[in-house]
Coordinates of C-alpha atoms in Angstrom, one line a residue:
Chain A
X100 CA 0.0 0.1 0.3
X101 CA 1.4 3.5 -0.9
X102 CA 2.1 6.2 2.0
X103 CA -0.6 8.4 0.6
X104 CA -3.5 5.7 1.8
X105 CA -2.0 5.5 5.1
X106 CA -3.1 7.4 8.0
X107 CA -0.7 9.3 10.2
X108 CA -0.7 11.3 13.3
X109 CA -2.9 15.2 12.5
X110 CA -3.3 14.2 9.0
X111 CA -6.1 16.5 9.4
X112 CA -3.9 19.1 9.3
X113 CA -0.5 17.7 7.8
X114 CA -0.4 15.8 4.3
X115 CA 3.2 14.2 4.9
X116 CA 6.7 14.3 6.6
X117 CA 9.4 14.0 4.7
X118 CA 13.5 13.7 5.5
X119 CA 16.0 14.4 3.0
X120 CA 19.5 13.5 2.9
X121 CA 22.0 14.4 0.5
X122 CA 25.1 12.2 -0.1
X123 CA 27.9 12.2 -2.4
X124 CA 31.0 9.6 -3.3
X125 CA 34.0 10.8 -2.7
X126 CA 36.7 10.7 -5.4
X127 CA 33.9 11.6 -8.0
X128 CA 32.8 15.3 -9.5
X129 CA 29.5 16.3 -8.3
X130 CA 26.8 15.6 -11.0
X131 CA 26.6 19.4 -12.6
X132 CA 30.3 18.3 -13.8
X133 CA 30.4 14.8 -14.4
X134 CA 31.1 13.3 -17.8
X135 CA 28.3 11.0 -18.8
X136 CA 30.7 7.9 -18.2
X137 CA 31.3 8.7 -14.7
X138 CA 27.5 9.7 -14.2
X139 CA 26.6 6.1 -15.4
X140 CA 29.6 4.7 -13.2
X141 CA 27.4 6.6 -10.2
X142 CA 24.0 5.1 -11.2
X143 CA 25.8 1.5 -11.3
X144 CA 27.7 1.7 -8.2
X145 CA 24.3 2.8 -6.4
X146 CA 22.7 0.1 -8.1
X147 CA 25.0 -2.5 -6.7
X148 CA 24.7 -1.3 -3.3
X149 CA 20.4 -1.1 -3.5
X150 CA 20.7 -4.8 -4.6
X151 CA 22.4 -5.5 -1.4
X152 CA 19.5 -3.9 1.1
X153 CA 17.5 -6.1 3.0
X154 CA 14.2 -4.3 2.3
X155 CA 13.7 -4.6 -1.9
X156 CA 13.7 -1.7 -4.0
X157 CA 12.5 -1.0 -7.8
X158 CA 15.8 0.9 -9.6
X159 CA 14.8 2.8 -12.4
X160 CA 16.7 4.7 -15.0
X161 CA 15.0 7.8 -15.7
X162 CA 16.5 8.0 -19.4
X163 CA 14.2 4.9 -20.0
X164 CA 11.3 6.4 -18.9
X165 CA 8.8 8.4 -20.6
X166 CA 8.2 12.6 -19.8
X167 CA 4.6 11.6 -18.8
X168 CA 5.9 8.8 -16.3
X169 CA 8.4 10.9 -14.9
X170 CA 5.8 13.9 -14.1
X171 CA 3.6 10.7 -12.5
X172 CA 6.5 10.0 -10.1
X173 CA 7.1 13.5 -9.2
X174 CA 3.4 13.9 -8.4
X175 CA 3.7 11.3 -6.2
X176 CA 7.0 12.7 -4.6
X177 CA 9.2 9.9 -5.5
X178 CA 11.3 12.5 -7.6
X179 CA 11.7 16.0 -7.4
X180 CA 10.3 18.1 -10.0
X181 CA 13.9 18.9 -11.4
X182 CA 15.0 15.5 -11.7
X183 CA 11.8 14.8 -13.7
X184 CA 12.6 17.6 -15.9
X185 CA 16.5 16.8 -15.9
X186 CA 18.2 15.8 -19.2
X187 CA 21.1 13.9 -18.1
X188 CA 21.5 10.1 -16.3
X189 CA 19.2 10.2 -13.3
X190 CA 18.1 7.1 -11.6
X191 CA 15.7 6.2 -8.7
X192 CA 15.4 3.4 -6.5
X193 CA 12.0 3.4 -4.3
X194 CA 10.1 0.6 -2.2
X195 CA 6.6 -0.4 -3.0
X196 CA 4.9 1.8 -0.4
X197 CA 7.0 4.8 -1.8
X198 CA 8.6 5.3 1.4
X199 CA 12.0 5.0 1.2
X200 CA 13.6 6.0 -2.1
X201 CA 16.8 7.4 -3.5
X202 CA 16.9 9.8 -6.0
X203 CA 20.7 9.6 -8.3
X204 CA 22.4 12.3 -9.9
X205 CA 19.9 14.8 -8.9
X206 CA 21.9 18.2 -7.3
X207 CA 23.9 15.4 -5.3
X208 CA 25.1 11.7 -6.3
X209 CA 22.4 10.2 -4.2
X210 CA 19.3 12.0 -2.3
X211 CA 18.2 9.6 0.2
X212 CA 14.5 10.1 1.3
X213 CA 11.9 8.9 3.8
X214 CA 8.1 9.9 3.3
X215 CA 5.8 9.5 5.8
X216 CA 2.1 10.4 6.1
X217 CA 1.2 13.1 9.1
X218 CA 3.3 14.4 11.3
X219 CA 6.1 11.9 11.9
X220 CA 9.3 13.7 11.1
X221 CA 11.5 11.6 13.9
X222 CA 10.1 8.5 12.7
X223 CA 10.5 9.4 8.8
X224 CA 14.6 10.3 10.2
X225 CA 14.8 6.7 11.2
X226 CA 13.9 5.3 8.3
X227 CA 15.9 7.4 6.0
X228 CA 19.1 6.9 8.5
X229 CA 18.7 3.5 8.4
X230 CA 18.8 3.2 4.8
X231 CA 21.5 5.9 4.5
X232 CA 23.6 3.3 7.5
X233 CA 22.7 0.1 4.9
X234 CA 23.9 2.1 1.8
X235 CA 27.4 3.5 3.7
X236 CA 28.2 -0.2 4.2
X237 CA 28.7 -0.2 0.1
X238 CA 29.7 3.3 -0.8
X239 CA 32.3 5.1 0.3
X240 CA 30.8 9.4 1.2
X241 CA 32.3 12.3 0.7
X242 CA 32.9 13.3 4.2
X243 CA 34.7 16.3 5.9
X244 CA 35.6 16.1 10.0
X245 CA 34.6 19.7 10.0
X246 CA 32.3 20.2 7.6
X247 CA 30.5 17.0 7.3
X248 CA 29.0 15.3 4.5
X249 CA 30.1 17.6 1.3
X250 CA 27.5 18.2 -1.0
X251 CA 27.5 20.0 -4.7
X252 CA 25.6 22.9 -3.0
X253 CA 27.1 25.1 0.2
X254 CA 23.8 25.6 1.5
X255 CA 23.0 21.4 2.0
X256 CA 26.8 20.8 3.7
X257 CA 27.0 19.4 7.0
X258 CA 24.1 17.2 7.7
X259 CA 22.8 17.2 4.4
X260 CA 19.4 17.2 5.8
X261 CA 16.4 18.7 4.6
X262 CA 13.7 17.9 7.2
X263 CA 10.1 19.1 5.7
X264 CA 6.2 18.7 6.7
X265 CA 3.5 19.6 4.1
X266 CA 0.5 21.7 5.9
X267 CA -2.8 22.0 4.8
X268 CA -4.0 25.4 6.2
X269 CA -7.4 26.5 4.9
X270 CA -8.1 28.3 8.0
X271 CA -5.3 30.3 8.3
X272 CA -5.5 31.3 5.0
X273 CA -9.6 32.0 5.0
X274 CA -8.8 34.5 8.1
X275 CA -6.0 36.4 6.5
X276 CA -3.8 35.0 9.3
X277 CA -1.4 33.1 7.0
X278 CA 1.4 35.7 6.7
X279 CA 1.8 36.3 10.4
X280 CA 2.5 32.6 10.9
X281 CA 4.6 32.0 8.3
X282 CA 6.4 35.0 8.8
X283 CA 7.4 33.9 12.3
X284 CA 8.7 30.4 11.0
X285 CA 10.6 32.2 8.6
X286 CA 12.1 34.5 11.1
X287 CA 13.3 31.1 13.3
X288 CA 15.2 30.3 10.4
X289 CA 12.5 27.9 8.5
X290 CA 12.1 27.9 5.0
X291 CA 8.3 28.5 4.2
X292 CA 7.0 27.6 0.5
X293 CA 3.6 27.4 -0.6
X294 CA 3.3 23.9 -2.8
X295 CA 1.2 23.5 -5.8
X296 CA 1.7 27.0 -7.0
X297 CA 3.7 29.0 -9.8
X298 CA 5.9 31.7 -8.0
X299 CA 4.3 33.6 -5.4
X300 CA 0.8 32.4 -6.3
X301 CA -0.4 29.6 -4.0
X302 CA -2.9 27.1 -5.0
X303 CA -4.7 24.9 -2.4
X304 CA -3.6 26.4 1.0
X305 CA -0.9 23.8 1.1
X306 CA 2.3 25.0 2.6
X307 CA 5.7 23.2 3.4
X308 CA 7.6 24.1 6.5
X309 CA 11.3 23.3 6.5
X310 CA 14.8 23.6 7.9
X311 CA 17.2 25.9 6.1
X312 CA 20.3 25.3 7.7
X313 CA 22.5 22.1 7.7
X314 CA 25.7 22.8 9.7
X315 CA 26.3 23.5 13.2
X316 CA 23.0 21.6 14.9
X317 CA 22.2 17.9 14.8
X318 CA 19.7 16.1 13.0
X319 CA 17.8 15.6 16.3
X320 CA 18.1 19.1 16.8
X321 CA 16.8 20.5 13.5
X322 CA 14.0 18.1 13.6
X323 CA 12.9 18.9 16.9
X324 CA 12.8 22.7 15.8
X325 CA 10.8 22.2 12.7
X326 CA 8.3 19.4 14.4
X327 CA 8.0 22.0 16.9
X328 CA 7.2 24.7 14.5
X329 CA 4.7 22.5 12.9
X330 CA 2.8 21.8 15.9
X331 CA 2.4 25.4 16.9
X332 CA 0.8 26.2 13.4
X333 CA -1.2 22.9 13.6
X334 CA -2.6 24.3 17.0
X335 CA -3.6 28.1 15.6
X336 CA -4.8 26.1 12.4
X337 CA -7.4 24.0 14.8
X338 CA -8.2 26.5 16.8
X339 CA -9.4 29.0 13.5
X340 CA -11.2 26.1 12.4
X341 CA -13.2 25.1 14.9
X342 CA -14.0 29.3 15.6
X343 CA -14.8 29.8 12.0
X344 CA -17.4 26.4 12.3
X345 CA -18.5 27.4 15.6
X346 CA -19.4 31.1 14.4
X347 CA -21.3 30.2 11.6
X348 CA -21.8 26.3 11.1
X349 CA -23.9 27.2 8.3
X350 CA -21.6 29.3 6.3
X351 CA -19.1 26.9 7.0
X352 CA -20.7 23.9 5.7
X353 CA -22.3 25.8 2.6
X354 CA -18.8 26.7 1.5
X355 CA -17.4 23.1 1.8
X356 CA -20.8 21.8 -0.1
X357 CA -20.3 24.6 -2.9
X358 CA -17.1 23.2 -3.6
X359 CA -18.3 19.6 -3.7
X360 CA -21.0 20.6 -6.0
X361 CA -18.4 22.0 -8.3
X362 CA -16.0 19.2 -8.0
X363 CA -18.8 16.8 -8.4
X364 CA -20.4 18.5 -11.9
X365 CA -18.0 20.5 -13.7
X366 CA -16.9 19.8 -17.1
X367 CA -13.8 21.5 -17.4
X368 CA -11.3 22.1 -14.2
X369 CA -8.3 23.9 -14.4
X370 CA -5.0 22.9 -12.1
X371 CA -5.4 26.1 -10.0
X372 CA -9.3 25.8 -9.5
X373 CA -8.7 22.0 -8.7
X374 CA -6.8 22.5 -5.9
X375 CA -9.1 25.4 -4.7
X376 CA -11.8 23.1 -4.8
X377 CA -9.7 20.2 -3.3
X378 CA -8.7 22.3 -0.7
X379 CA -12.3 22.9 0.7
X380 CA -13.0 19.2 0.3
X381 CA -10.0 18.2 2.4
X382 CA -11.4 20.6 5.1
X383 CA -14.7 19.3 4.9
X384 CA -13.4 15.5 4.9
X385 CA -11.1 16.9 8.4
X386 CA -13.8 18.7 9.9
X387 CA -16.6 16.0 9.4
X388 CA -18.6 18.0 7.6
X389 CA -18.6 15.3 4.6
X390 CA -19.5 11.9 6.7
X391 CA -18.7 9.5 3.6
X392 CA -15.3 10.7 3.1
X393 CA -11.6 11.0 4.6
X394 CA -8.9 13.2 4.3
X395 CA -6.6 10.4 3.0
X396 CA -9.0 9.9 0.1
X397 CA -8.8 13.5 -0.5
X398 CA -5.1 13.2 -0.5
X399 CA -5.4 10.3 -3.1
X400 CA -7.8 12.5 -5.6
X401 CA -5.5 15.4 -5.1
X402 CA -2.7 13.7 -6.8
X403 CA -4.6 11.9 -9.1
X404 CA -6.0 15.4 -10.3
X405 CA -2.1 16.9 -11.3
X406 CA -1.4 17.1 -14.8
X407 CA 0.9 14.0 -15.2
X408 CA -1.7 11.6 -13.9
X409 CA -4.7 13.0 -15.7
X410 CA -2.8 12.9 -18.9
X411 CA -1.6 9.5 -18.1
X412 CA -5.4 8.4 -18.3
X413 CA -6.1 9.9 -21.7
X414 CA -5.0 9.1 -25.2
X415 CA -2.3 11.6 -27.1
X416 CA -5.5 12.9 -28.9
X417 CA -7.5 14.2 -25.9
X418 CA -4.3 14.9 -24.6
X419 CA -3.7 17.9 -27.4
X420 CA -7.3 18.7 -27.9
X421 CA -8.5 21.9 -26.9
X422 CA -8.9 21.8 -23.0
X423 CA -7.9 18.2 -22.9
X424 CA -6.4 17.8 -19.7
X425 CA -9.2 20.3 -17.9
X426 CA -12.1 18.4 -19.4
X427 CA -10.0 14.8 -18.6
X428 CA -9.8 16.3 -14.9
X429 CA -13.4 17.1 -14.8
X430 CA -14.7 13.9 -15.7
X431 CA -12.3 12.3 -13.8
X432 CA -13.6 14.2 -10.6
X433 CA -17.2 13.7 -11.3
X434 CA -16.8 9.7 -11.9
X435 CA -15.0 9.2 -8.6
X436 CA -16.9 11.5 -6.4
X437 CA -20.3 9.9 -7.9
X438 CA -19.7 7.2 -5.4
X439 CA -18.3 9.0 -2.6
X440 CA -21.6 11.3 -2.9
X441 CA -24.3 8.6 -2.2
X442 CA -22.6 8.2 1.1
X443 CA -22.3 11.9 2.0
Chain B
X122 CA 5.5 48.3 -19.7
X123 CA 7.5 49.8 -16.5
X124 CA 5.0 50.5 -12.8
X125 CA 3.0 53.5 -13.1
X126 CA 3.8 54.3 -9.4
X127 CA 7.3 53.3 -8.7
X128 CA 8.4 53.3 -12.2
X129 CA 11.1 51.0 -11.5
X130 CA 9.4 47.2 -11.9
X131 CA 7.7 45.5 -14.7
X132 CA 3.7 46.3 -14.5
X133 CA 2.1 42.9 -14.5
X134 CA -1.0 44.0 -12.6
X135 CA -3.6 45.9 -14.8
X136 CA -6.5 47.4 -13.9
X137 CA -9.4 49.3 -15.4
X138 CA -10.8 52.0 -12.9
X139 CA -14.4 53.9 -13.5
X140 CA -14.7 57.0 -11.6
X141 CA -18.0 58.8 -12.1
X142 CA -18.1 57.3 -15.6
X143 CA -14.8 58.2 -16.3
X144 CA -12.4 55.1 -17.4
X145 CA -8.9 54.7 -16.4
X146 CA -6.6 52.1 -16.9
X147 CA -3.9 51.4 -14.3
X148 CA -0.8 49.5 -14.8
X149 CA 1.1 48.6 -11.5
X150 CA 3.8 45.9 -10.5
X151 CA 2.6 43.4 -7.9
X152 CA 4.3 45.3 -5.0
X153 CA 2.9 48.8 -5.8
X154 CA -0.5 46.6 -6.6
X155 CA -0.3 45.0 -3.3
X156 CA 0.1 48.1 -1.3
X157 CA -2.7 50.3 -2.7
X158 CA -5.0 47.3 -1.8
X159 CA -3.1 47.4 2.0
X160 CA -1.7 44.2 1.4
X161 CA 1.5 43.1 2.9
X162 CA 3.8 41.4 0.2
X163 CA 6.2 38.7 1.4
X164 CA 9.1 38.6 -1.1
X165 CA 9.6 35.3 -2.1
X166 CA 13.4 34.5 -2.8
X167 CA 14.6 31.7 -4.3
X168 CA 17.3 29.5 -2.7
X169 CA 19.6 30.1 -5.6
X170 CA 19.2 34.0 -5.5
X171 CA 19.6 33.9 -1.5
X172 CA 22.9 31.8 -2.0
X173 CA 24.1 34.6 -4.5
X174 CA 23.6 37.4 -2.2
X175 CA 25.6 35.4 0.5
X176 CA 28.5 34.7 -1.9
X177 CA 28.7 37.8 -2.9
X178 CA 28.8 39.9 0.5
X179 CA 31.1 37.2 1.7
X180 CA 33.3 38.4 -1.5
X181 CA 33.1 42.1 -1.4
X182 CA 36.7 42.3 -0.9
X183 CA 38.1 39.5 -2.9
X184 CA 41.0 39.8 -5.4
X185 CA 40.7 39.1 -8.7
X186 CA 43.2 36.1 -8.3
X187 CA 40.9 34.4 -6.2
X188 CA 38.6 34.1 -8.9
X189 CA 40.9 32.7 -10.9
X190 CA 41.8 30.1 -8.1
X191 CA 41.3 26.3 -9.9
X192 CA 40.3 23.0 -7.6
X193 CA 43.0 20.7 -9.0
X194 CA 40.7 17.7 -8.7
X195 CA 37.7 19.1 -11.2
X196 CA 39.1 22.2 -12.5
X197 CA 36.2 24.4 -11.5
X198 CA 37.4 28.1 -10.9
X199 CA 36.1 30.2 -7.6
X200 CA 34.7 32.2 -10.0
X201 CA 32.4 29.7 -11.8
X202 CA 31.2 28.7 -8.4
X203 CA 30.5 32.0 -7.4
X204 CA 28.8 32.6 -10.6
X205 CA 26.8 29.2 -10.6
X206 CA 26.6 28.5 -6.8
X207 CA 27.5 24.8 -6.9
X208 CA 31.0 23.3 -6.5
X209 CA 32.6 20.7 -8.7
X210 CA 33.6 18.2 -6.5
X211 CA 34.4 17.2 -3.1
X212 CA 38.1 18.3 -3.3
X213 CA 36.8 21.9 -3.8
X214 CA 36.2 22.1 0.1
X215 CA 39.4 21.9 0.3
X216 CA 40.7 23.9 -2.8
X217 CA 38.5 26.7 -1.6
X218 CA 38.7 26.4 2.2
X219 CA 39.5 29.9 2.5
X220 CA 36.8 31.7 1.1
X221 CA 34.2 29.0 1.7
X222 CA 34.7 29.1 5.2
X223 CA 33.0 32.9 5.3
X224 CA 30.2 31.3 2.7
X225 CA 29.3 28.5 5.0
X226 CA 29.7 30.9 7.9
X227 CA 27.2 33.2 6.6
X228 CA 24.7 30.5 5.4
X229 CA 24.6 28.5 8.4
X230 CA 25.5 30.1 11.1
X231 CA 27.8 27.4 12.4
X232 CA 31.0 26.1 11.3
X233 CA 31.3 22.9 12.7
X234 CA 29.4 19.8 11.4
X235 CA 28.3 18.2 14.8
X236 CA 25.7 15.5 13.4
X237 CA 25.8 12.0 11.9
X238 CA 28.9 10.8 10.6
X239 CA 29.8 7.7 8.4
X240 CA 30.9 4.6 10.3
X241 CA 33.8 4.6 8.3
X242 CA 35.3 8.1 9.2
X243 CA 38.3 8.0 11.8
X244 CA 38.3 7.7 15.5
X245 CA 40.0 10.9 15.9
X246 CA 37.2 13.1 14.4
X247 CA 34.9 11.3 16.8
X248 CA 37.0 12.3 19.8
X249 CA 37.9 15.7 18.7
X250 CA 34.2 16.1 18.7
X251 CA 34.0 14.4 22.1
X252 CA 36.6 17.1 23.1
X253 CA 35.0 20.1 21.9
X254 CA 32.1 19.0 24.1
X255 CA 33.6 18.4 26.9
X256 CA 35.4 21.5 26.6
X257 CA 32.4 23.7 26.4
X258 CA 30.9 21.8 29.4
X259 CA 34.2 22.6 31.3
X260 CA 33.7 26.3 30.4
X261 CA 30.1 25.9 31.7
X262 CA 31.0 24.1 34.9
X263 CA 33.9 26.9 36.0
X264 CA 31.2 29.7 35.3
X265 CA 29.1 28.6 37.5
X266 CA 31.8 27.1 39.9
X267 CA 31.4 23.5 40.0
X268 CA 34.8 22.8 40.5
X269 CA 34.3 19.0 41.6
X270 CA 32.3 18.5 38.1
X271 CA 35.4 20.9 36.3
X272 CA 38.2 18.7 37.6
X273 CA 36.4 15.7 36.1
X274 CA 35.5 17.3 33.2
X275 CA 39.4 18.4 32.4
X276 CA 40.7 14.6 33.4
X277 CA 38.3 13.4 30.7
X278 CA 39.5 15.9 28.4
X279 CA 43.4 15.1 29.0
X280 CA 42.8 11.4 28.7
X281 CA 41.3 11.7 25.2
X282 CA 44.0 14.2 24.1
X283 CA 46.3 11.5 24.9
X284 CA 44.6 9.1 23.0
X285 CA 44.4 11.4 20.3
X286 CA 48.5 10.9 20.0
X287 CA 50.1 13.5 22.4
X288 CA 47.8 16.5 22.2
X289 CA 48.3 19.7 23.7
X290 CA 48.5 19.2 27.4
X291 CA 49.3 21.7 29.7

């Protein structure tokens, strides 16, 4: 079963917790300066190391994968958007649940990642670190006593770790409290960015909070900071949601049901609108306004509504037709919500 | 088209205002548009922009010859790193140690890795790290006048420094 479908602590507010560890092989140029032969060498070395793991992983060379399939992998967060777009010799290894993964030849030789549903940063770190330990038996990492794990970009040197949580904050957004909350997180050295948006325009009230700094603090300290801040933001979101629902339950329910209405009857649905509506659906599921549907089902729909997933389900002609993807998205959502609606 | 208000940024927001039947076109940049609505805009700085600013700030006084400095392992010059923000190979950290130190300090605040390390790493590093940590504890113990504790700590530091191969015992 994929992690997206699994329940996690505080899933009503937190989509996922992710740990990424950047690692490089010693005596090999970083990916931005490798020859194609060296890049292939890294892929082979990592492939052999992956073969020794007790937890089996599938290994995929990305130049053998279609553009559409790469988009699908990126939407499932198995690979980064950058690696999906890259021309070079990238590869990926991941387990069946897509919890453990390794991106190969992204910005660094290895980007080890562990992703879990809900707020589970400590658990995600334990998982990633265990994978790191197993790989380290087979690979020689570039490491310096003073500067720690050496990375292509000095912003990642040290632990090479990025700990991030993806939060759903429609209440704070609706009440215009979001900027204050996020500014505070930024002040204590965390990075906050919107997901599923272009530039500064955010869709779906989904925000990612992560550490900025990777040198000078241990992994445990960094995780504790990100976790504490995430918990505080979640608490504020919880209060705002409760206040909104209590102060005017009918208005609250109306907002959500209108979202359901549009999602289950539209004929053309652009990505931006889709994200706005799915955000309302998720809020409704979390606040038990929609009895027939849970947040995990909504998260699954959110992934399935992304361009790669929608594109994968239709023919090339349909994709190229006018509003092709948007029509297919609307059709798909109508079909998927039909079953749920009878329960609501 | 430039923003009508600040006349500096590209206008990306175009509005049509109708006041008393008179139509007026307004072209503003995002910042000015937000300000006119009373909205506070948080500037979104990408990681690369941020890194570039820090590298530039750290090297305000850097000499031209430093820019030409080459990593013997991968052949990247310091100037190339400065422009692209990515180092060429693990050996670059040695080759550009001096200027990088200031970049890394500005980026991270700290300048010593204190987290996880590979198992194969030399025991010396492990010991050195313990010594640094114990010395911090020692300074603290002295400050709060816990002399018994301080003596114990000092002995442990000595022991580790001896194991380190002589060390710098007083």
